[in-house]
Amino acid sequence: MKTGPRGHIALLTSSYGFVFAEKYAVRFIPRENGIHTIDVKFNGSHVPGSPFKVRVGEPGQQGDPALVTAYGAGLDRGVTGKLSEFTINTTKAGPGALSVTIEGPSKVTMECKECPEGYRVLYTPMAPGNYTIGVKYGGPNHILGSPFKAKVTGQRLVSVGGVSETSSIIVQSVTRASTETVYSALPRFASDASKVTSKGAGLSKAYLGQKSSFTVDCSKAGSNMLLVGVHGPTIPCEEVSVKHLGNKQYNVSYHVKEKGDYTLVVKWGEEHIPGSPFHVTVP
């Protein structure tokens, strides 16, 4: 076992809860809640499905403020009339309501924008002094470090009274994926799925008891693998055939056994080709 960044564990032979080749069993004791990433490698390469994601915490636990962090200069300081900003990382916390309140000598204009880590908060103070920034997630509880204290300098740009002014914003957050690097089980190829073309009746219509087909031209799309899947109203398609005709030209055929709407996925490597996923109707 090899430890890495916080919440990231690398296993060179096996993974938590699994046994490989009946030779190795590895267990670990988590010390904090959240999403843990487990790398499982054999001879230096990730096994299929690696890295695995394991959530530590109560089943269904969501909107946990203990798993939210905030950072950025705007939590510590600012200048009147200029934008201050900070980032709130919600990738490990699950969905929940995000509440940001800024209290100080003046009201502030405030904006909350989505970003890969979660949310970026921008605000502009209009009077110098000390501001209190409260960040809550999933309910009435503050995140770690909140409320924050920010000292704002500069000229007074608005008249102020003797009481503090409060500005607030609430955002309903959704589940966000971690920004950590995700490794693919597929090898890397130099390819461009946007240059793949396809044609044929089987891309839009199929009939019970009959073979439906279409062709795919990948000759200008570099080197990769053609991946095809067909799923019906209730079950996957029983038979899908992909035949290479040469020069990266393919003929795809499939049989359907139930009426309804099907989803046809065609990928060149890990990327959808133009038009995919296709919608096929079986009358």
PDB file of C-alpha atoms in Angstrom, residues 6-247:
ATOM      1  CA  ARG A   6      -5.232  13.383   1.282  1.00  0.00           C
ATOM      2  CA  GLY A   7      -8.071  10.952   0.555  1.00  0.00           C
ATOM      3  CA  HIS A   8      -6.016   9.121  -2.101  1.00  0.00           C
ATOM      4  CA  ILE A   9      -4.653   5.601  -1.591  1.00  0.00           C
ATOM      5  CA  ALA A  10      -2.583   3.627  -4.088  1.00  0.00           C
ATOM      6  CA  LEU A  11      -2.512  -0.173  -3.947  1.00  0.00           C
ATOM      7  CA  LEU A  12       0.066  -1.934  -6.055  1.00  0.00           C
ATOM      8  CA  THR A  13      -1.626  -5.330  -6.059  1.00  0.00           C
ATOM      9  CA  SER A  14      -5.224  -5.169  -4.819  1.00  0.00           C
ATOM     10  CA  SER A  15      -8.033  -2.931  -3.596  1.00  0.00           C
ATOM     11  CA  TYR A  16     -10.180  -2.404  -0.514  1.00  0.00           C
ATOM     12  CA  GLY A  17     -12.756  -5.149  -0.293  1.00  0.00           C
ATOM     13  CA  PHE A  18     -11.418  -7.174  -3.240  1.00  0.00           C
ATOM     14  CA  VAL A  19      -9.074 -10.134  -3.680  1.00  0.00           C
ATOM     15  CA  PHE A  20      -7.053 -10.515  -6.898  1.00  0.00           C
ATOM     16  CA  ALA A  21      -5.772 -13.865  -8.204  1.00  0.00           C
ATOM     17  CA  GLU A  22      -6.596 -15.313  -4.753  1.00  0.00           C
ATOM     18  CA  LYS A  23      -3.260 -14.048  -3.515  1.00  0.00           C
ATOM     19  CA  TYR A  24      -3.758 -10.653  -1.925  1.00  0.00           C
ATOM     20  CA  ALA A  25      -6.316  -9.054   0.361  1.00  0.00           C
ATOM     21  CA  VAL A  26      -5.828  -5.455   1.429  1.00  0.00           C
ATOM     22  CA  ARG A  27      -7.760  -3.556   4.070  1.00  0.00           C
ATOM     23  CA  PHE A  28      -7.452  -0.019   5.339  1.00  0.00           C
ATOM     24  CA  ILE A  29      -8.956   2.031   8.161  1.00  0.00           C
ATOM     25  CA  PRO A  30     -10.243   5.442   6.942  1.00  0.00           C
ATOM     26  CA  ARG A  31      -9.621   8.359   9.269  1.00  0.00           C
ATOM     27  CA  GLU A  32     -12.025  10.901   7.752  1.00  0.00           C
ATOM     28  CA  ASN A  33     -15.338  11.045   5.904  1.00  0.00           C
ATOM     29  CA  GLY A  34     -15.492  11.804   2.230  1.00  0.00           C
ATOM     30  CA  ILE A  35     -14.667  10.273  -1.144  1.00  0.00           C
ATOM     31  CA  HIS A  36     -11.499   8.184  -1.086  1.00  0.00           C
ATOM     32  CA  THR A  37      -9.744   7.235  -4.319  1.00  0.00           C
ATOM     33  CA  ILE A  38      -8.062   3.822  -4.571  1.00  0.00           C
ATOM     34  CA  ASP A  39      -5.570   3.095  -7.339  1.00  0.00           C
ATOM     35  CA  VAL A  40      -5.111  -0.582  -8.200  1.00  0.00           C
ATOM     36  CA  LYS A  41      -2.185  -1.332 -10.482  1.00  0.00           C
ATOM     37  CA  PHE A  42      -0.614  -4.464 -11.924  1.00  0.00           C
ATOM     38  CA  ASN A  43       2.891  -4.130 -13.369  1.00  0.00           C
ATOM     39  CA  GLY A  44       2.514  -0.362 -13.214  1.00  0.00           C
ATOM     40  CA  SER A  45      -0.783  -0.191 -15.138  1.00  0.00           C
ATOM     41  CA  HIS A  46      -4.281   0.419 -13.761  1.00  0.00           C
ATOM     42  CA  VAL A  47      -6.532  -2.644 -13.671  1.00  0.00           C
ATOM     43  CA  PRO A  48      -9.995  -2.227 -15.280  1.00  0.00           C
ATOM     44  CA  GLY A  49     -12.121   0.120 -13.193  1.00  0.00           C
ATOM     45  CA  SER A  50      -9.175   1.702 -11.373  1.00  0.00           C
ATOM     46  CA  PRO A  51      -9.093   4.224  -9.770  1.00  0.00           C
ATOM     47  CA  PHE A  52     -12.026   3.149  -7.582  1.00  0.00           C
ATOM     48  CA  LYS A  53     -14.108   5.638  -5.581  1.00  0.00           C
ATOM     49  CA  VAL A  54     -15.115   4.723  -2.021  1.00  0.00           C
ATOM     50  CA  ARG A  55     -17.345   6.951   0.076  1.00  0.00           C
ATOM     51  CA  VAL A  56     -16.657   6.930   3.805  1.00  0.00           C
ATOM     52  CA  GLY A  57     -19.591   8.091   5.922  1.00  0.00           C
ATOM     53  CA  GLU A  58     -23.204   7.304   6.617  1.00  0.00           C
ATOM     54  CA  PRO A  59     -25.163   5.818   3.678  1.00  0.00           C
ATOM     55  CA  GLY A  60     -26.997   8.570   1.849  1.00  0.00           C
ATOM     56  CA  GLN A  61     -25.048  11.248   3.715  1.00  0.00           C
ATOM     57  CA  GLN A  62     -25.299  14.444   1.685  1.00  0.00           C
ATOM     58  CA  GLY A  63     -24.685  18.125   2.054  1.00  0.00           C
ATOM     59  CA  ASP A  64     -22.048  17.602   4.745  1.00  0.00           C
ATOM     60  CA  PRO A  65     -20.456  20.974   5.625  1.00  0.00           C
ATOM     61  CA  ALA A  66     -17.455  19.170   7.131  1.00  0.00           C
ATOM     62  CA  LEU A  67     -16.493  18.085   3.600  1.00  0.00           C
ATOM     63  CA  VAL A  68     -16.607  21.616   2.134  1.00  0.00           C
ATOM     64  CA  THR A  69     -13.557  23.873   2.076  1.00  0.00           C
ATOM     65  CA  ALA A  70     -13.062  27.512   1.099  1.00  0.00           C
ATOM     66  CA  TYR A  71      -9.922  29.371   0.089  1.00  0.00           C
ATOM     67  CA  GLY A  72      -8.854  32.560  -1.656  1.00  0.00           C
ATOM     68  CA  ALA A  73      -7.656  36.079  -0.943  1.00  0.00           C
ATOM     69  CA  GLY A  74     -11.194  37.393  -0.644  1.00  0.00           C
ATOM     70  CA  LEU A  75     -11.630  35.553   2.638  1.00  0.00           C
ATOM     71  CA  ASP A  76      -8.841  37.619   4.218  1.00  0.00           C
ATOM     72  CA  ARG A  77      -8.721  41.020   2.562  1.00  0.00           C
ATOM     73  CA  GLY A  78     -10.172  43.365  -0.043  1.00  0.00           C
ATOM     74  CA  VAL A  79     -10.118  46.892  -1.483  1.00  0.00           C
ATOM     75  CA  THR A  80     -13.164  49.130  -1.830  1.00  0.00           C
ATOM     76  CA  GLY A  81     -14.564  49.314  -5.340  1.00  0.00           C
ATOM     77  CA  LYS A  82     -12.588  46.262  -6.500  1.00  0.00           C
ATOM     78  CA  LEU A  83     -13.614  42.657  -6.924  1.00  0.00           C
ATOM     79  CA  SER A  84     -12.531  40.223  -4.232  1.00  0.00           C
ATOM     80  CA  GLU A  85     -12.976  36.517  -4.759  1.00  0.00           C
ATOM     81  CA  PHE A  86     -12.704  33.126  -3.130  1.00  0.00           C
ATOM     82  CA  THR A  87     -13.486  29.522  -4.066  1.00  0.00           C
ATOM     83  CA  ILE A  88     -15.751  27.045  -2.277  1.00  0.00           C
ATOM     84  CA  ASN A  89     -14.881  23.411  -2.973  1.00  0.00           C
ATOM     85  CA  THR A  90     -17.973  21.159  -2.755  1.00  0.00           C
ATOM     86  CA  THR A  91     -16.701  18.166  -4.753  1.00  0.00           C
ATOM     87  CA  LYS A  92     -16.704  15.795  -1.762  1.00  0.00           C
ATOM     88  CA  ALA A  93     -19.864  16.957   0.000  1.00  0.00           C
ATOM     89  CA  GLY A  94     -22.748  15.750  -2.150  1.00  0.00           C
ATOM     90  CA  PRO A  95     -25.716  17.978  -3.090  1.00  0.00           C
ATOM     91  CA  GLY A  96     -26.912  20.658  -0.703  1.00  0.00           C
ATOM     92  CA  ALA A  97     -27.834  24.309  -0.326  1.00  0.00           C
ATOM     93  CA  LEU A  98     -24.863  26.682  -0.281  1.00  0.00           C
ATOM     94  CA  SER A  99     -25.377  29.902   1.680  1.00  0.00           C
ATOM     95  CA  VAL A 100     -22.920  32.808   1.669  1.00  0.00           C
ATOM     96  CA  THR A 101     -23.461  35.872   3.876  1.00  0.00           C
ATOM     97  CA  ILE A 102     -21.174  38.905   4.034  1.00  0.00           C
ATOM     98  CA  GLU A 103     -21.681  41.384   6.864  1.00  0.00           C
ATOM     99  CA  GLY A 104     -19.757  44.635   7.259  1.00  0.00           C
ATOM    100  CA  PRO A 105     -19.781  48.442   7.094  1.00  0.00           C
ATOM    101  CA  SER A 106     -21.525  48.407   3.702  1.00  0.00           C
ATOM    102  CA  LYS A 107     -23.588  46.114   1.548  1.00  0.00           C
ATOM    103  CA  VAL A 108     -21.592  44.338  -1.146  1.00  0.00           C
ATOM    104  CA  THR A 109     -22.464  43.353  -4.688  1.00  0.00           C
ATOM    105  CA  MET A 110     -22.050  39.586  -4.752  1.00  0.00           C
ATOM    106  CA  GLU A 111     -22.007  36.956  -7.482  1.00  0.00           C
ATOM    107  CA  CYS A 112     -21.625  33.170  -7.329  1.00  0.00           C
ATOM    108  CA  LYS A 113     -20.312  31.313 -10.384  1.00  0.00           C
ATOM    109  CA  GLU A 114     -19.886  27.590 -10.998  1.00  0.00           C
ATOM    110  CA  CYS A 115     -16.334  26.314 -11.444  1.00  0.00           C
ATOM    111  CA  PRO A 116     -14.728  22.835 -11.601  1.00  0.00           C
ATOM    112  CA  GLU A 117     -14.057  22.828  -7.854  1.00  0.00           C
ATOM    113  CA  GLY A 118     -17.561  23.983  -6.933  1.00  0.00           C
ATOM    114  CA  TYR A 119     -18.271  27.722  -6.800  1.00  0.00           C
ATOM    115  CA  ARG A 120     -16.368  30.972  -7.160  1.00  0.00           C
ATOM    116  CA  VAL A 121     -17.729  33.875  -5.146  1.00  0.00           C
ATOM    117  CA  LEU A 122     -16.998  37.450  -6.223  1.00  0.00           C
ATOM    118  CA  TYR A 123     -17.936  40.495  -4.147  1.00  0.00           C
ATOM    119  CA  THR A 124     -17.205  44.226  -4.164  1.00  0.00           C
ATOM    120  CA  PRO A 125     -17.118  46.096  -0.821  1.00  0.00           C
ATOM    121  CA  MET A 126     -17.898  49.816  -0.868  1.00  0.00           C
ATOM    122  CA  ALA A 127     -16.580  50.931   2.525  1.00  0.00           C
ATOM    123  CA  PRO A 128     -13.394  50.088   4.454  1.00  0.00           C
ATOM    124  CA  GLY A 129     -13.495  48.060   7.640  1.00  0.00           C
ATOM    125  CA  ASN A 130     -13.865  44.524   8.895  1.00  0.00           C
ATOM    126  CA  TYR A 131     -16.231  42.133   7.097  1.00  0.00           C
ATOM    127  CA  THR A 132     -17.502  38.768   8.309  1.00  0.00           C
ATOM    128  CA  ILE A 133     -18.003  36.082   5.666  1.00  0.00           C
ATOM    129  CA  GLY A 134     -20.214  33.178   6.664  1.00  0.00           C
ATOM    130  CA  VAL A 135     -20.352  30.050   4.500  1.00  0.00           C
ATOM    131  CA  LYS A 136     -22.931  27.343   5.309  1.00  0.00           C
ATOM    132  CA  TYR A 137     -23.678  24.137   3.437  1.00  0.00           C
ATOM    133  CA  GLY A 138     -26.549  21.691   3.588  1.00  0.00           C
ATOM    134  CA  GLY A 139     -28.320  23.463   6.432  1.00  0.00           C
ATOM    135  CA  PRO A 140     -27.520  25.807   9.311  1.00  0.00           C
ATOM    136  CA  ASN A 141     -23.965  24.621   9.975  1.00  0.00           C
ATOM    137  CA  HIS A 142     -20.852  26.556   8.953  1.00  0.00           C
ATOM    138  CA  ILE A 143     -18.108  24.939   6.898  1.00  0.00           C
ATOM    139  CA  LEU A 144     -14.612  24.563   8.330  1.00  0.00           C
ATOM    140  CA  GLY A 145     -13.105  27.995   9.157  1.00  0.00           C
ATOM    141  CA  SER A 146     -16.369  29.906   8.798  1.00  0.00           C
ATOM    142  CA  PRO A 147     -17.150  32.638   9.646  1.00  0.00           C
ATOM    143  CA  PHE A 148     -14.089  34.182   7.996  1.00  0.00           C
ATOM    144  CA  LYS A 149     -12.758  37.674   8.783  1.00  0.00           C
ATOM    145  CA  ALA A 150     -11.733  39.951   5.908  1.00  0.00           C
ATOM    146  CA  LYS A 151     -10.132  43.380   6.312  1.00  0.00           C
ATOM    147  CA  VAL A 152     -11.057  45.854   3.589  1.00  0.00           C
ATOM    148  CA  THR A 153      -8.990  48.957   2.900  1.00  0.00           C
ATOM    149  CA  GLY A 154      -9.469  51.941   0.570  1.00  0.00           C
ATOM    150  CA  GLN A 155     -11.709  54.987   0.348  1.00  0.00           C
ATOM    151  CA  ARG A 156     -15.304  55.050   1.506  1.00  0.00           C
ATOM    152  CA  LEU A 157     -17.422  55.019  -1.658  1.00  0.00           C
ATOM    153  CA  VAL A 158     -20.862  55.145  -0.023  1.00  0.00           C
ATOM    154  CA  SER A 159     -22.271  56.804   3.063  1.00  0.00           C
ATOM    155  CA  VAL A 160     -22.563  54.418   5.968  1.00  0.00           C
ATOM    156  CA  GLY A 161     -24.679  54.397   9.078  1.00  0.00           C
ATOM    157  CA  GLY A 162     -23.865  53.066  12.482  1.00  0.00           C
ATOM    158  CA  VAL A 163     -25.123  49.526  11.862  1.00  0.00           C
ATOM    159  CA  SER A 164     -23.676  46.627   9.919  1.00  0.00           C
ATOM    160  CA  GLU A 165     -25.061  45.800   6.494  1.00  0.00           C
ATOM    161  CA  THR A 166     -25.686  42.226   5.383  1.00  0.00           C
ATOM    162  CA  SER A 167     -25.622  40.735   1.872  1.00  0.00           C
ATOM    163  CA  SER A 168     -26.557  37.106   1.198  1.00  0.00           C
ATOM    164  CA  ILE A 169     -26.791  34.624  -1.632  1.00  0.00           C
ATOM    165  CA  ILE A 170     -28.099  31.017  -1.694  1.00  0.00           C
ATOM    166  CA  VAL A 171     -27.296  28.417  -4.358  1.00  0.00           C
ATOM    167  CA  GLN A 172     -28.716  24.901  -4.605  1.00  0.00           C
ATOM    168  CA  SER A 173     -25.635  22.815  -5.249  1.00  0.00           C
ATOM    169  CA  VAL A 174     -25.627  19.484  -7.102  1.00  0.00           C
ATOM    170  CA  THR A 175     -23.318  16.500  -6.877  1.00  0.00           C
ATOM    171  CA  ARG A 176     -19.926  17.346  -8.294  1.00  0.00           C
ATOM    172  CA  ALA A 177     -17.173  15.050  -9.399  1.00  0.00           C
ATOM    173  CA  SER A 178     -13.721  15.390  -7.989  1.00  0.00           C
ATOM    174  CA  THR A 179     -11.202  17.248 -10.126  1.00  0.00           C
ATOM    175  CA  GLU A 180      -8.568  14.584  -9.504  1.00  0.00           C
ATOM    176  CA  THR A 181      -7.104  12.933 -12.590  1.00  0.00           C
ATOM    177  CA  VAL A 182      -9.109   9.923 -13.767  1.00  0.00           C
ATOM    178  CA  TYR A 183      -7.234   7.243 -15.641  1.00  0.00           C
ATOM    179  CA  SER A 184      -8.840   5.335 -18.479  1.00  0.00           C
ATOM    180  CA  ALA A 185      -8.752   1.568 -18.771  1.00  0.00           C
ATOM    181  CA  LEU A 186      -8.393   2.024 -22.543  1.00  0.00           C
ATOM    182  CA  PRO A 187      -4.996   2.669 -24.104  1.00  0.00           C
ATOM    183  CA  ARG A 188      -4.349   6.134 -25.455  1.00  0.00           C
ATOM    184  CA  PHE A 189      -4.541   6.600 -29.236  1.00  0.00           C
ATOM    185  CA  ALA A 190      -4.077   9.586 -31.531  1.00  0.00           C
ATOM    186  CA  SER A 191      -7.606   9.933 -32.866  1.00  0.00           C
ATOM    187  CA  ASP A 192     -10.381  12.434 -33.573  1.00  0.00           C
ATOM    188  CA  ALA A 193     -13.937  11.078 -33.358  1.00  0.00           C
ATOM    189  CA  SER A 194     -15.355  14.233 -34.962  1.00  0.00           C
ATOM    190  CA  LYS A 195     -13.933  13.054 -38.299  1.00  0.00           C
ATOM    191  CA  VAL A 196     -15.874   9.771 -38.254  1.00  0.00           C
ATOM    192  CA  THR A 197     -18.848   9.524 -40.624  1.00  0.00           C
ATOM    193  CA  SER A 198     -21.738   7.050 -40.578  1.00  0.00           C
ATOM    194  CA  LYS A 199     -24.702   6.248 -42.798  1.00  0.00           C
ATOM    195  CA  GLY A 200     -27.444   3.680 -43.176  1.00  0.00           C
ATOM    196  CA  ALA A 201     -31.074   3.006 -42.255  1.00  0.00           C
ATOM    197  CA  GLY A 202     -30.051   1.225 -39.058  1.00  0.00           C
ATOM    198  CA  LEU A 203     -29.068   4.547 -37.510  1.00  0.00           C
ATOM    199  CA  SER A 204     -32.712   5.600 -37.206  1.00  0.00           C
ATOM    200  CA  LYS A 205     -35.061   2.611 -37.776  1.00  0.00           C
ATOM    201  CA  ALA A 206     -35.155  -1.131 -37.179  1.00  0.00           C
ATOM    202  CA  TYR A 207     -37.749  -3.894 -37.550  1.00  0.00           C
ATOM    203  CA  LEU A 208     -38.538  -6.978 -35.477  1.00  0.00           C
ATOM    204  CA  GLY A 209     -36.995 -10.175 -36.834  1.00  0.00           C
ATOM    205  CA  GLN A 210     -34.878  -8.341 -39.402  1.00  0.00           C
ATOM    206  CA  LYS A 211     -31.216  -7.424 -39.510  1.00  0.00           C
ATOM    207  CA  SER A 212     -30.608  -3.686 -39.285  1.00  0.00           C
ATOM    208  CA  SER A 213     -27.298  -2.288 -40.422  1.00  0.00           C
ATOM    209  CA  PHE A 214     -25.217   0.810 -41.070  1.00  0.00           C
ATOM    210  CA  THR A 215     -21.645   1.654 -42.036  1.00  0.00           C
ATOM    211  CA  VAL A 216     -19.015   3.680 -40.206  1.00  0.00           C
ATOM    212  CA  ASP A 217     -16.049   5.333 -41.924  1.00  0.00           C
ATOM    213  CA  CYS A 218     -13.135   5.995 -39.550  1.00  0.00           C
ATOM    214  CA  SER A 219     -10.435   6.302 -42.229  1.00  0.00           C
ATOM    215  CA  LYS A 220      -9.822   9.995 -41.506  1.00  0.00           C
ATOM    216  CA  ALA A 221     -10.134   9.790 -37.718  1.00  0.00           C
ATOM    217  CA  GLY A 222      -6.746   8.410 -36.714  1.00  0.00           C
ATOM    218  CA  SER A 223      -6.203   5.168 -34.849  1.00  0.00           C
ATOM    219  CA  ASN A 224      -8.607   3.776 -32.229  1.00  0.00           C
ATOM    220  CA  MET A 225     -11.256   1.127 -31.541  1.00  0.00           C
ATOM    221  CA  LEU A 226     -14.869   1.224 -32.707  1.00  0.00           C
ATOM    222  CA  LEU A 227     -17.271   0.582 -29.813  1.00  0.00           C
ATOM    223  CA  VAL A 228     -20.993  -0.007 -30.449  1.00  0.00           C
ATOM    224  CA  GLY A 229     -23.866  -0.585 -28.023  1.00  0.00           C
ATOM    225  CA  VAL A 230     -27.636  -0.886 -28.545  1.00  0.00           C
ATOM    226  CA  HIS A 231     -30.131  -0.696 -25.672  1.00  0.00           C
ATOM    227  CA  GLY A 232     -33.891  -1.209 -25.974  1.00  0.00           C
ATOM    228  CA  PRO A 233     -36.876  -0.061 -23.921  1.00  0.00           C
ATOM    229  CA  THR A 234     -36.209  -2.676 -21.217  1.00  0.00           C
ATOM    230  CA  ILE A 235     -33.182  -4.794 -22.173  1.00  0.00           C
ATOM    231  CA  PRO A 236     -29.969  -4.465 -24.195  1.00  0.00           C
ATOM    232  CA  CYS A 237     -29.924  -5.716 -27.781  1.00  0.00           C
ATOM    233  CA  GLU A 238     -29.080  -9.439 -27.818  1.00  0.00           C
ATOM    234  CA  GLU A 239     -26.729  -9.370 -30.790  1.00  0.00           C
ATOM    235  CA  VAL A 240     -24.528  -6.651 -32.249  1.00  0.00           C
ATOM    236  CA  SER A 241     -21.977  -7.440 -34.959  1.00  0.00           C
ATOM    237  CA  VAL A 242     -19.087  -5.166 -35.983  1.00  0.00           C
ATOM    238  CA  LYS A 243     -17.141  -6.197 -39.083  1.00  0.00           C
ATOM    239  CA  HIS A 244     -14.000  -4.443 -40.295  1.00  0.00           C
ATOM    240  CA  LEU A 245     -14.052  -4.139 -44.102  1.00  0.00           C
ATOM    241  CA  GLY A 246     -10.545  -2.717 -44.375  1.00  0.00           C
ATOM    242  CA  ASN A 247      -9.046   0.784 -44.273  1.00  0.00           C
TER     243      ASN A 247
END
